[in-house]
Amino acid sequence: MRQNILFSWYILVQFRKDINGLRAIAVIAVVLFHFNANWMPGGFAGVDVFFVISGFLMTGIIFKGIEQETFSISKFYLARANRIIPALAVLCLVLLVFGLFFLTPLDYKALGKHVLSSMTFLSNIVYWTESGYFDTASHEKWLLHTWSLSAEWQFYILYPLALIAMRKHMSLMAMRKAILAGTVIGFFLCVIATYHWANPSYYLLHTRAWEMMIGGVAYLYPLKLAENRKKAFEWLGLVLIILSYTFISKDSLWPGYLALIPVVGTFLLIQAQRNDSFVTGNIIFQYLGKWSYSIYLWHWPFVVAIFYFSLTENFIYLGILASVFLGFLSHKYIETIKFRNDFSQLSQYLKCKPIGLVFSIGLLGLIVLVNNGFLKLAPHHYQELIGKSVPSPYRDTCHIGSYQEPSKSCEYFGENISWAILGDSHAVEIAYALADKLQSDEVGLKHFSYSGCIPSYKKSADFSECSKWYNDSINYIIENDNIKNVVFNHRFTAHLLDGNADNYTDESEPDISREALSLVEQIDELISLLASKKDNVYIFYPIPELPKPINQLIDNKLHSGESLDNIVGTSLNWYKNRNVHMIRHFNNSKYPDNVHLINPEKIFCDQTDCYAVKDGVPLYFDDDHPSILGAFKLVEMIEISN
């Protein structure tokens, strides 16, 4: 056993050009995916490659120290802090200064929150509670990519503690077996969790730990291979990684069982130990691998800037070049700084510069957050509009992103629950506004909404992450005799355009697939069923959407000196072309008389334009969800009959 461990450490202490080149392969994939997902649809799997590499290196450091009885957990933590925190802190500081001048107060407030969560390595938990990684809203979050650093740091904290505890009761051989068993168990837990709780599974450590642990398995169980077998392992590993980058996409449930492809590919490449390979050892990959952490840090803010400021595609290439250049500078002048990591007394840890950076930059983020992005410094009319552009007060508590028993769904404002609303996140504010309207008649409403849910009536559980919830909720509504009226609202366009709704910028009729059209037939079947069981069914035509969040449109108007009372979002023609398939379908539908179609165009648009702010009322709280005030206007069109 001792020989195996020493052999593993011998491999580790040698500079592994293959691992350095593997970092380059990972960061290239992530950068290309983020700047243009069409270039590398599965490039996000590069993060999984990083996780395996990290697990390999950390296991080597910890096991060597444990075996030689020289391992210091405080030195381990400080070494990781010295490696990760300074470059991250500089990025956060630059963004805080940038945001002070160029972001709207609400976006600056969000940046402050995300700086705080990134510096405390809790950002993966924060982003899980906000939205999905692939949602449109992700392109407004300047530090979204730090979720992986948070998950990794959480692993760094728990992993050595677990190994030290194990060593007190186990031999090194038993520890090896325990890590192998934990990796296998962790993988199966990841698969199960991904299918039931997709969004938290993407961000949180419990479904990512096995990827880092398999790196540990690669260290603890090194293979002695002949040269020809090394090449075979290397090429098989490369093929698996490239397959994951090209044939997996953001529509795949991730990390799930598909994560095995890049993870096993990375495992094989590490085991190949080909330090003289041209693929991973070429000079370009060596430099990119050396700068990979800083490139990763700097690339995402450029991606967000292109989206946030509606820049042309030409800026993508500038953004990539700037990411590499700043990655080089960050590595040379920040990452290579040798901070002290040996303190004999507890009080001396106050002199640890990375810890000081965590407190100081985190404090700046907290100040921005508690001061609402310094909204109070903006003109009064602006503050008033922003103050009215808010979501439902029940959005965080009643709107779900994972399975929930339908009986546990929120009920609003009354014991006589005779109304229900079913849909995705675009039903939330309508639910609240309608419940408020019903309150005067002492009638209540039950709220069913699931974030990003595709209409999944009669679909199997693996059709979408919300399929089971969707069908269970429909059955609950149908079987509940107290519910007499049902409101149905989805962001139909996002599903009909195959998830490309946010990339549609033309004013021509978009193409949709046959699979997407089948959703319309499924919706019709569901509406007919509800109409046969209930007194009334209310369906909203697609709600107009904005090209960018309303606070940015308000901010642009403020800077131009124009009135804030009426702010155009899009042209009416753009709205109609974008939603032409659903509008045409509803216009030609022959539903029963108790099915009522409601057209938001009458409220949100005039003869030429659709508005973000109309007559001084902000109709949205972001770029596509109606605000509370917008929702109140929408439910005015619902005629309630007793």
XYZ file of C-alpha atoms in Angstrom:
642
model
C 0.000 0.000 0.000
C 2.800 2.411 0.940
C 4.465 1.798 -2.446
C 1.223 2.605 -4.274
C 0.790 5.869 -2.375
C 4.413 6.869 -2.951
C 4.096 6.031 -6.652
C 0.988 8.206 -6.804
C 2.814 11.075 -5.135
C 5.780 10.711 -7.480
C 3.363 11.166 -10.384
C 1.810 14.173 -8.678
C 4.941 16.102 -7.772
C 6.237 15.908 -11.312
C 4.821 18.797 -13.302
C 1.979 17.206 -15.205
C 1.991 18.878 -18.608
C -0.915 16.635 -19.590
C -3.047 17.988 -16.728
C -2.029 21.551 -17.527
C -3.062 20.983 -21.156
C -6.282 19.397 -19.957
C -7.064 22.626 -18.125
C -6.680 24.441 -21.445
C -9.109 22.040 -23.142
C -11.593 22.674 -20.341
C -11.359 26.469 -20.313
C -11.526 26.712 -24.119
C -14.779 24.743 -24.073
C -16.338 26.856 -21.325
C -15.337 30.148 -22.974
C -16.619 29.153 -26.416
C -19.900 27.880 -24.991
C -20.532 31.037 -23.011
C -19.733 33.425 -25.843
C -21.733 31.427 -28.393
C -23.413 28.151 -27.413
C -23.664 27.131 -31.070
C -19.878 26.873 -31.287
C -19.672 24.228 -28.581
C -23.138 23.174 -27.299
C -21.789 21.099 -24.419
C -18.878 23.344 -23.499
C -20.269 23.805 -19.991
C -18.939 20.284 -19.307
C -15.503 21.883 -19.120
C -16.376 22.707 -15.507
C -16.791 18.984 -14.829
C -13.295 18.445 -16.242
C -11.955 21.072 -13.838
C -13.678 19.305 -10.926
C -11.959 15.990 -11.685
C -8.551 17.663 -11.992
C -9.083 19.477 -8.706
C -10.057 16.270 -6.915
C -6.936 14.532 -8.210
C -4.581 17.270 -7.035
C -6.247 17.833 -3.661
C -6.346 14.135 -2.829
C -2.641 13.914 -3.578
C -1.801 16.809 -1.277
C -3.976 15.527 1.568
C -2.948 11.861 1.349
C 0.751 12.667 1.189
C 0.415 14.778 4.329
C -1.665 12.160 6.142
C 0.719 9.350 5.228
C 3.762 11.289 6.388
C 1.839 12.655 9.394
C 2.688 16.201 8.340
C -0.709 17.303 7.091
C -1.890 20.631 8.497
C -5.479 21.487 7.759
C -4.909 25.188 8.447
C -2.019 25.293 5.967
C -4.155 23.425 3.458
C -6.981 25.958 3.757
C -4.572 28.896 3.569
C -2.872 27.469 0.495
C -6.235 27.146 -1.246
C -7.207 30.662 -0.134
C -3.916 32.087 -1.443
C -4.531 30.372 -4.755
C -8.184 31.301 -5.291
C -9.116 34.440 -3.364
C -6.771 37.213 -4.607
C -7.661 36.943 -8.304
C -11.355 36.600 -7.445
C -11.188 39.618 -5.135
C -9.618 41.795 -7.846
C -12.338 40.790 -10.298
C -15.064 41.608 -7.762
C -13.496 44.971 -6.958
C -13.225 45.893 -10.645
C -16.883 44.958 -11.184
C -18.010 47.011 -8.178
C -16.209 50.075 -9.525
C -17.525 49.445 -13.030
C -21.070 48.913 -11.777
C -21.067 52.165 -9.821
C -20.866 54.067 -13.110
C -22.573 51.832 -15.652
C -25.239 49.677 -13.957
C -28.755 50.600 -12.941
C -29.301 50.738 -9.161
C -31.226 47.454 -9.088
C -28.583 45.667 -11.146
C -25.899 47.189 -8.943
C -27.742 45.923 -5.874
C -27.781 42.421 -7.402
C -24.061 42.720 -8.140
C -23.415 43.642 -4.498
C -25.317 40.560 -3.370
C -23.384 38.351 -5.777
C -20.013 39.837 -4.782
C -20.828 39.049 -1.158
C -21.896 35.480 -1.956
C -18.885 34.905 -4.236
C -16.356 36.139 -1.678
C -17.913 33.936 1.002
C -18.131 30.995 -1.423
C -21.873 30.616 -1.122
C -22.756 31.796 -4.620
C -23.821 28.351 -5.826
C -26.522 28.321 -3.139
C -27.594 31.899 -3.941
C -27.833 31.256 -7.688
C -29.771 28.045 -7.095
C -32.448 30.056 -5.291
C -32.623 32.671 -8.065
C -32.873 30.905 -11.423
C -31.555 28.110 -13.613
C -28.027 28.252 -15.002
C -29.291 28.321 -18.601
C -32.141 30.797 -18.040
C -32.072 34.168 -19.788
C -31.688 35.887 -16.430
C -28.289 34.222 -16.051
C -26.876 36.656 -18.621
C -27.562 39.531 -16.237
C -25.454 38.049 -13.420
C -21.873 39.236 -13.612
C -20.515 36.584 -11.247
C -22.675 33.587 -12.123
C -19.606 31.542 -13.057
C -18.337 31.699 -9.471
C -20.877 29.024 -8.526
C -18.250 26.410 -9.454
C -15.616 28.067 -7.252
C -18.076 27.982 -4.347
C -18.867 24.299 -4.877
C -15.155 23.531 -5.127
C -14.292 25.526 -2.005
C -17.050 23.772 -0.057
C -15.449 20.489 -1.125
C -12.036 21.761 0.007
C -13.484 22.475 3.453
C -15.306 19.182 3.990
C -13.048 16.699 2.183
C -9.909 16.996 4.356
C -12.029 17.000 7.518
C -13.645 13.753 6.397
C -10.284 12.177 5.524
C -8.731 13.175 8.858
C -11.727 11.690 10.711
C -11.490 8.513 8.631
C -7.750 8.159 9.331
C -8.445 7.980 13.057
C -10.488 4.831 12.516
C -9.203 3.346 9.237
C -6.068 2.200 7.515
C -4.961 3.952 4.332
C -6.163 0.923 2.367
C -9.631 1.160 3.913
C -9.700 4.893 3.172
C -8.961 4.221 -0.494
C -11.849 1.775 -0.660
C -14.149 4.186 1.150
C -13.393 6.958 -1.350
C -14.021 4.594 -4.245
C -17.320 3.476 -2.715
C -18.290 7.078 -1.946
C -17.630 8.054 -5.552
C -19.909 5.314 -6.876
C -22.668 6.129 -4.372
C -22.297 9.834 -5.101
C -22.741 9.222 -8.813
C -25.999 7.320 -8.340
C -27.296 9.976 -5.949
C -26.423 12.578 -8.575
C -28.405 10.754 -11.253
C -31.467 10.423 -9.033
C -31.287 14.009 -7.799
C -30.841 15.437 -11.301
C -34.059 13.835 -12.494
C -36.054 15.030 -9.506
C -34.428 18.361 -8.612
C -32.617 19.535 -11.734
C -31.842 23.122 -10.749
C -30.316 22.508 -7.298
C -28.490 19.478 -8.701
C -26.672 21.687 -11.183
C -25.336 24.062 -8.553
C -24.952 22.218 -5.265
C -22.091 20.176 -3.880
C -24.036 17.000 -3.115
C -24.350 16.214 -6.844
C -20.884 17.470 -7.794
C -18.723 15.923 -5.071
C -18.436 12.582 -6.875
C -16.761 14.332 -9.827
C -14.005 15.623 -7.545
C -13.831 12.304 -5.714
C -13.250 10.384 -8.945
C -10.190 12.569 -9.385
C -9.145 11.250 -5.985
C -9.724 7.708 -7.232
C -7.383 8.445 -10.145
C -4.701 9.442 -7.638
C -5.264 6.532 -5.254
C -5.511 3.857 -7.940
C -2.857 4.815 -10.532
C -2.407 2.493 -13.485
C 1.007 1.389 -14.721
C 0.484 1.286 -18.473
C 2.686 0.392 -21.404
C 3.306 3.285 -23.798
C 0.857 2.027 -26.441
C -1.854 1.676 -23.807
C -1.126 5.163 -22.514
C -1.857 6.510 -25.986
C -5.063 4.472 -26.175
C -6.227 5.817 -22.803
C -5.359 9.364 -23.841
C -7.218 9.213 -27.144
C -10.237 7.483 -25.646
C -10.346 10.133 -22.928
C -10.073 12.938 -25.487
C -12.836 11.414 -27.617
C -15.162 11.196 -24.614
C -14.489 14.815 -23.621
C -14.978 16.083 -27.173
C -18.183 14.041 -27.491
C -19.532 15.717 -24.365
C -18.630 19.148 -25.754
C -20.318 18.576 -29.101
C -23.289 16.239 -28.597
C -24.527 17.340 -25.179
C -26.377 20.646 -24.908
C -28.072 22.898 -22.370
C -31.293 20.933 -23.022
C -29.691 17.839 -21.452
C -30.412 17.118 -17.805
C -27.123 17.921 -16.109
C -25.103 16.652 -14.305
C -27.001 13.287 -14.316
C -25.635 10.152 -15.937
C -24.412 12.076 -18.986
C -21.745 13.708 -16.818
C -19.993 10.334 -16.846
C -18.804 11.076 -20.384
C -16.482 14.050 -19.670
C -15.682 12.802 -16.157
C -14.535 9.361 -17.321
C -12.726 11.005 -20.238
C -10.782 13.179 -17.794
C -10.113 10.183 -15.549
C -8.616 8.262 -18.489
C -6.439 11.176 -19.543
C -5.058 11.547 -16.019
C -4.367 7.818 -15.858
C -2.616 7.911 -19.243
C 0.133 10.089 -17.696
C 1.356 11.210 -21.125
C 3.602 14.105 -20.236
C 5.074 14.191 -23.736
C 1.800 14.295 -25.685
C 1.540 16.910 -28.420
C -2.221 17.159 -27.837
C -1.980 18.349 -24.247
C 1.685 19.334 -24.152
C 1.843 21.821 -27.030
C 3.011 25.304 -26.099
C -0.367 27.007 -26.728
C -2.237 24.650 -24.430
C 0.496 24.934 -21.828
C 0.122 28.711 -21.646
C -3.685 28.580 -21.718
C -3.650 25.911 -19.033
C -1.370 28.030 -16.862
C -3.707 31.021 -17.227
C -6.926 28.963 -17.188
C -8.195 30.002 -13.735
C -7.861 33.706 -14.458
C -9.246 33.301 -17.996
C -12.239 31.563 -16.462
C -12.692 34.407 -13.978
C -12.558 37.205 -16.543
C -14.414 35.750 -19.527
C -17.933 35.681 -18.067
C -18.211 39.429 -17.296
C -17.462 40.088 -20.977
C -20.242 37.666 -21.950
C -22.647 39.530 -19.670
C -21.496 42.938 -20.947
C -22.277 41.963 -24.553
C -25.775 40.893 -23.520
C -26.367 43.731 -21.056
C -25.399 46.529 -23.423
C -26.855 44.810 -26.549
C -23.493 44.824 -28.342
C -23.007 43.297 -31.788
C -21.559 39.855 -32.434
C -18.205 41.401 -33.365
C -17.667 42.081 -29.676
C -17.639 38.333 -29.039
C -14.209 38.064 -30.635
C -12.941 41.091 -28.724
C -14.332 39.574 -25.539
C -12.470 36.307 -26.093
C -9.188 38.116 -26.756
C -9.703 40.367 -23.718
C -10.431 37.318 -21.538
C -7.151 35.677 -22.529
C -5.161 38.908 -22.122
C -6.601 39.702 -18.697
C -6.164 36.050 -17.731
C -2.465 36.379 -18.575
C -2.131 39.606 -16.561
C -4.054 38.195 -13.614
C -1.896 35.081 -13.520
C 1.368 36.961 -13.844
C 0.726 39.751 -11.361
C -1.841 38.298 -8.930
C -1.870 34.488 -8.920
C 1.898 34.245 -8.569
C 2.063 36.416 -5.435
C 3.406 34.318 -2.559
C 1.289 35.093 0.478
C 2.260 33.820 3.881
C 0.491 30.637 4.940
C 2.325 29.697 8.126
C 0.989 31.239 11.328
C 1.881 29.953 14.789
C -0.835 31.764 16.743
C -4.543 32.233 16.110
C -4.260 36.032 16.335
C -1.723 36.022 13.506
C -4.361 34.796 11.076
C -5.669 38.351 11.101
C -2.560 39.187 9.065
C -3.536 36.684 6.349
C -4.115 38.855 3.292
C -6.581 36.561 1.475
C -8.772 36.468 4.585
C -8.586 40.255 4.715
C -9.671 40.406 1.084
C -12.684 38.225 1.843
C -13.825 40.576 4.602
C -13.065 43.845 2.791
C -14.493 43.004 -0.643
C -17.389 41.110 0.947
C -18.124 44.164 3.084
C -18.202 46.397 -0.001
C -20.706 44.028 -1.592
C -22.811 44.099 1.567
C -22.809 47.916 1.597
C -24.027 48.001 -2.006
C -26.712 45.416 -1.199
C -28.141 47.069 1.921
C -28.182 50.454 0.193
C -30.239 49.046 -2.711
C -27.507 49.843 -5.211
C -27.644 53.478 -3.979
C -31.101 53.864 -5.496
C -31.738 56.841 -3.177
C -29.258 58.896 -5.219
C -31.397 58.569 -8.364
C -34.134 61.097 -9.348
C -37.400 60.743 -7.428
C -39.511 59.837 -10.485
C -37.019 57.108 -11.354
C -37.135 55.744 -7.801
C -40.921 55.757 -7.913
C -41.064 53.764 -11.160
C -38.472 51.239 -9.987
C -40.332 50.919 -6.675
C -43.508 49.970 -8.536
C -41.761 47.529 -10.874
C -41.903 44.586 -8.502
C -42.922 40.902 -8.600
C -45.510 39.164 -6.471
C -44.689 39.136 -2.747
C -45.392 35.398 -2.905
C -43.034 34.619 -5.805
C -40.268 33.220 -3.600
C -42.568 31.173 -1.380
C -45.276 29.935 -3.765
C -43.450 29.535 -7.088
C -41.495 26.267 -7.290
C -38.588 24.863 -9.286
C -38.780 21.237 -8.177
C -41.504 18.693 -7.506
C -44.108 19.558 -4.906
C -47.281 17.692 -3.998
C -50.182 19.621 -5.619
C -52.094 19.611 -2.345
C -49.274 21.718 -0.831
C -49.559 24.479 -3.454
C -50.266 27.967 -2.126
C -53.818 29.138 -1.504
C -54.613 32.838 -1.502
C -57.069 34.958 0.469
C -60.077 32.822 1.305
C -61.403 29.470 2.404
C -63.689 29.071 -0.619
C -60.984 27.977 -3.076
C -62.990 27.873 -6.296
C -60.283 29.202 -8.669
C -56.939 27.767 -9.765
C -54.153 29.041 -11.988
C -51.755 26.708 -13.803
C -48.572 27.579 -15.685
C -44.924 28.516 -15.513
C -43.269 31.545 -13.906
C -45.428 33.858 -16.044
C -48.501 32.828 -14.047
C -47.169 33.977 -10.657
C -48.072 37.673 -10.668
C -51.377 36.981 -12.418
C -52.210 34.539 -9.619
C -51.625 37.179 -6.955
C -53.508 39.929 -8.814
C -56.467 37.656 -9.536
C -56.600 36.447 -5.934
C -56.672 40.063 -4.793
C -59.571 40.743 -7.148
C -61.479 37.661 -5.935
C -60.956 38.598 -2.305
C -63.855 41.059 -2.290
C -66.220 38.163 -3.064
C -64.624 36.025 -0.330
C -63.378 33.625 -2.966
C -59.906 32.048 -2.889
C -57.434 30.795 -5.478
C -54.958 27.907 -5.603
C -51.654 28.624 -7.322
C -49.784 26.056 -9.448
C -46.612 27.333 -11.143
C -43.283 25.692 -11.930
C -40.292 27.629 -13.256
C -39.703 27.124 -16.989
C -42.257 24.323 -17.144
C -43.061 22.998 -20.603
C -46.750 22.062 -21.002
C -46.441 18.330 -20.325
C -49.976 16.969 -20.347
C -49.965 13.162 -20.770
C -46.179 13.171 -21.139
C -43.948 10.659 -19.340
C -41.810 11.672 -16.381
C -38.657 11.883 -18.519
C -40.208 14.314 -21.045
C -39.304 17.279 -18.866
C -38.292 17.898 -15.281
C -41.791 19.165 -14.474
C -43.810 16.426 -16.248
C -44.820 14.535 -13.124
C -45.717 17.740 -11.279
C -47.676 19.023 -14.281
C -49.835 15.944 -14.669
C -50.331 15.522 -10.932
C -51.444 19.165 -10.710
C -53.903 18.760 -13.584
C -55.359 15.653 -11.968
C -55.680 17.495 -8.663
C -57.513 20.396 -10.324
C -59.859 18.097 -12.217
C -60.637 15.906 -9.227
C -61.206 18.835 -6.869
C -64.903 19.614 -7.171
C -64.514 22.906 -5.305
C -62.384 24.353 -8.127
C -64.818 25.736 -10.714
C -62.620 28.120 -12.723
C -59.128 27.616 -14.139
C -56.685 30.181 -15.556
C -54.004 28.849 -17.897
C -50.855 30.806 -18.766
C -47.465 29.836 -20.191
C -44.635 31.576 -21.979
C -45.679 29.732 -25.122
C -43.066 31.361 -27.349
C -40.131 29.918 -25.392
C -41.407 26.397 -26.079
C -42.507 26.907 -29.679
C -39.142 28.394 -30.639
C -37.315 25.407 -29.105
C -35.716 27.455 -26.365
C -34.433 30.086 -28.818
C -37.004 32.705 -27.889
C -34.357 34.938 -26.382
C -32.296 34.866 -29.583
C -35.167 35.946 -31.827
C -34.469 39.514 -32.956
C -36.067 39.579 -36.402
C -39.473 40.920 -37.391
C -40.180 38.027 -39.723
C -42.174 34.913 -38.922
C -39.929 32.438 -37.036
C -39.765 28.777 -37.967
C -40.862 26.168 -35.467
C -40.365 22.424 -35.426
C -42.959 19.693 -35.804
C -42.248 18.651 -32.203
C -43.020 22.181 -31.039
C -46.276 22.239 -32.987
C -47.295 19.029 -31.235
C -47.240 21.024 -28.002
C -50.073 23.143 -29.397
C -52.184 20.038 -30.012
C -51.427 18.859 -26.507
C -52.469 22.243 -25.091
C -55.755 22.049 -27.014
C -56.459 18.611 -25.596
C -55.818 19.889 -22.084
C -58.027 22.967 -22.565
C -60.856 20.803 -23.867
C -60.546 18.492 -20.878
C -60.597 21.378 -18.406
C -63.569 22.945 -20.200
C -65.521 19.694 -19.877
C -64.889 19.521 -16.134
C -65.021 23.151 -15.002
C -67.355 26.119 -15.306
C -64.816 28.428 -16.973
C -61.340 28.230 -18.451
C -59.369 31.436 -19.089
C -56.364 31.436 -21.433
C -53.950 34.280 -22.020
C -52.531 34.963 -25.435
C -48.719 35.371 -25.289
C -47.789 38.340 -23.134
C -45.509 40.831 -24.973
C -41.860 40.648 -23.986
C -39.111 43.250 -23.794
C -35.698 43.266 -25.504
C -34.021 43.956 -22.143
C -35.094 44.304 -18.485
C -37.421 47.195 -17.740
C -35.030 48.842 -15.286
C -32.481 49.187 -18.090
C -35.095 50.720 -20.412
C -36.088 53.164 -17.680
C -32.418 53.947 -17.049
C -31.805 54.623 -20.764
C -34.769 57.014 -20.882
C -33.545 58.783 -17.774
C -30.113 59.374 -19.301
C -31.656 60.640 -22.549
C -33.710 63.206 -20.614
C -37.025 61.968 -22.071
C -40.264 61.469 -20.161
C -40.567 58.255 -18.151
C -44.379 58.135 -18.394
C -44.449 56.066 -21.592
C -41.520 53.844 -22.541
C -41.779 51.646 -25.626
C -40.605 48.080 -25.227
C -41.025 46.669 -28.739
C -43.025 47.330 -31.851
C -46.427 45.701 -32.168
C -45.229 44.089 -35.391
C -42.303 42.418 -33.591
C -44.644 41.049 -30.932
C -47.087 39.677 -33.493
C -44.411 38.058 -35.664
C -42.617 36.566 -32.701
C -45.846 34.961 -31.457
C -47.522 34.463 -34.826
C -48.050 30.712 -34.456
C -49.803 30.910 -31.096
C -51.782 34.040 -31.992
C -52.952 32.464 -35.252
C -53.879 29.261 -33.455
C -55.928 31.022 -30.785
C -57.597 33.259 -33.386
C -58.750 30.187 -35.341
C -59.602 28.023 -32.357
C -63.069 26.573 -31.799
C -63.127 26.060 -28.078
C -66.352 25.521 -26.094
C -68.254 28.617 -24.997
C -66.889 28.404 -21.457
C -63.315 28.903 -22.706
C -62.347 32.584 -22.649
C -59.349 33.909 -24.562
C -57.688 37.009 -23.109
C -55.458 39.168 -25.293
C -52.844 41.263 -23.395
C -52.239 43.297 -26.554
C -55.280 45.389 -25.638
C -53.627 46.464 -22.389
C -49.902 46.482 -23.173
C -49.923 47.832 -26.741
C -51.411 50.494 -28.992
C -51.684 50.515 -32.783
C -47.906 50.555 -33.329
C -46.023 49.737 -30.115
C -46.009 47.577 -27.002
C -44.922 49.334 -23.830
C -42.664 48.694 -20.874
C -44.152 51.676 -19.037
C -47.591 52.956 -20.003
C -49.250 56.025 -18.508
C -46.705 56.025 -15.709
C -47.309 52.371 -14.807
C -44.391 49.892 -15.108
C -45.907 46.796 -16.696
C -42.976 44.446 -15.992
C -40.455 43.690 -13.278
C -37.859 42.208 -15.657
C -37.830 41.585 -19.411
C -40.808 39.250 -19.777
C -42.679 38.815 -16.476
C -45.497 41.271 -15.741
C -45.150 43.352 -12.607
C -47.848 43.344 -9.961
C -49.319 46.497 -11.527
C -49.117 44.931 -14.990
C -50.818 41.800 -13.673
C -53.608 43.870 -12.116
C -54.288 45.343 -15.565
C -54.314 41.870 -17.120
C -56.831 40.422 -14.667
C -59.153 43.374 -15.272
C -59.988 41.549 -18.513
C -61.175 38.458 -16.626
C -64.909 38.742 -16.167
C -65.820 37.026 -12.946
C -69.291 35.516 -12.844
C -70.757 34.343 -9.561
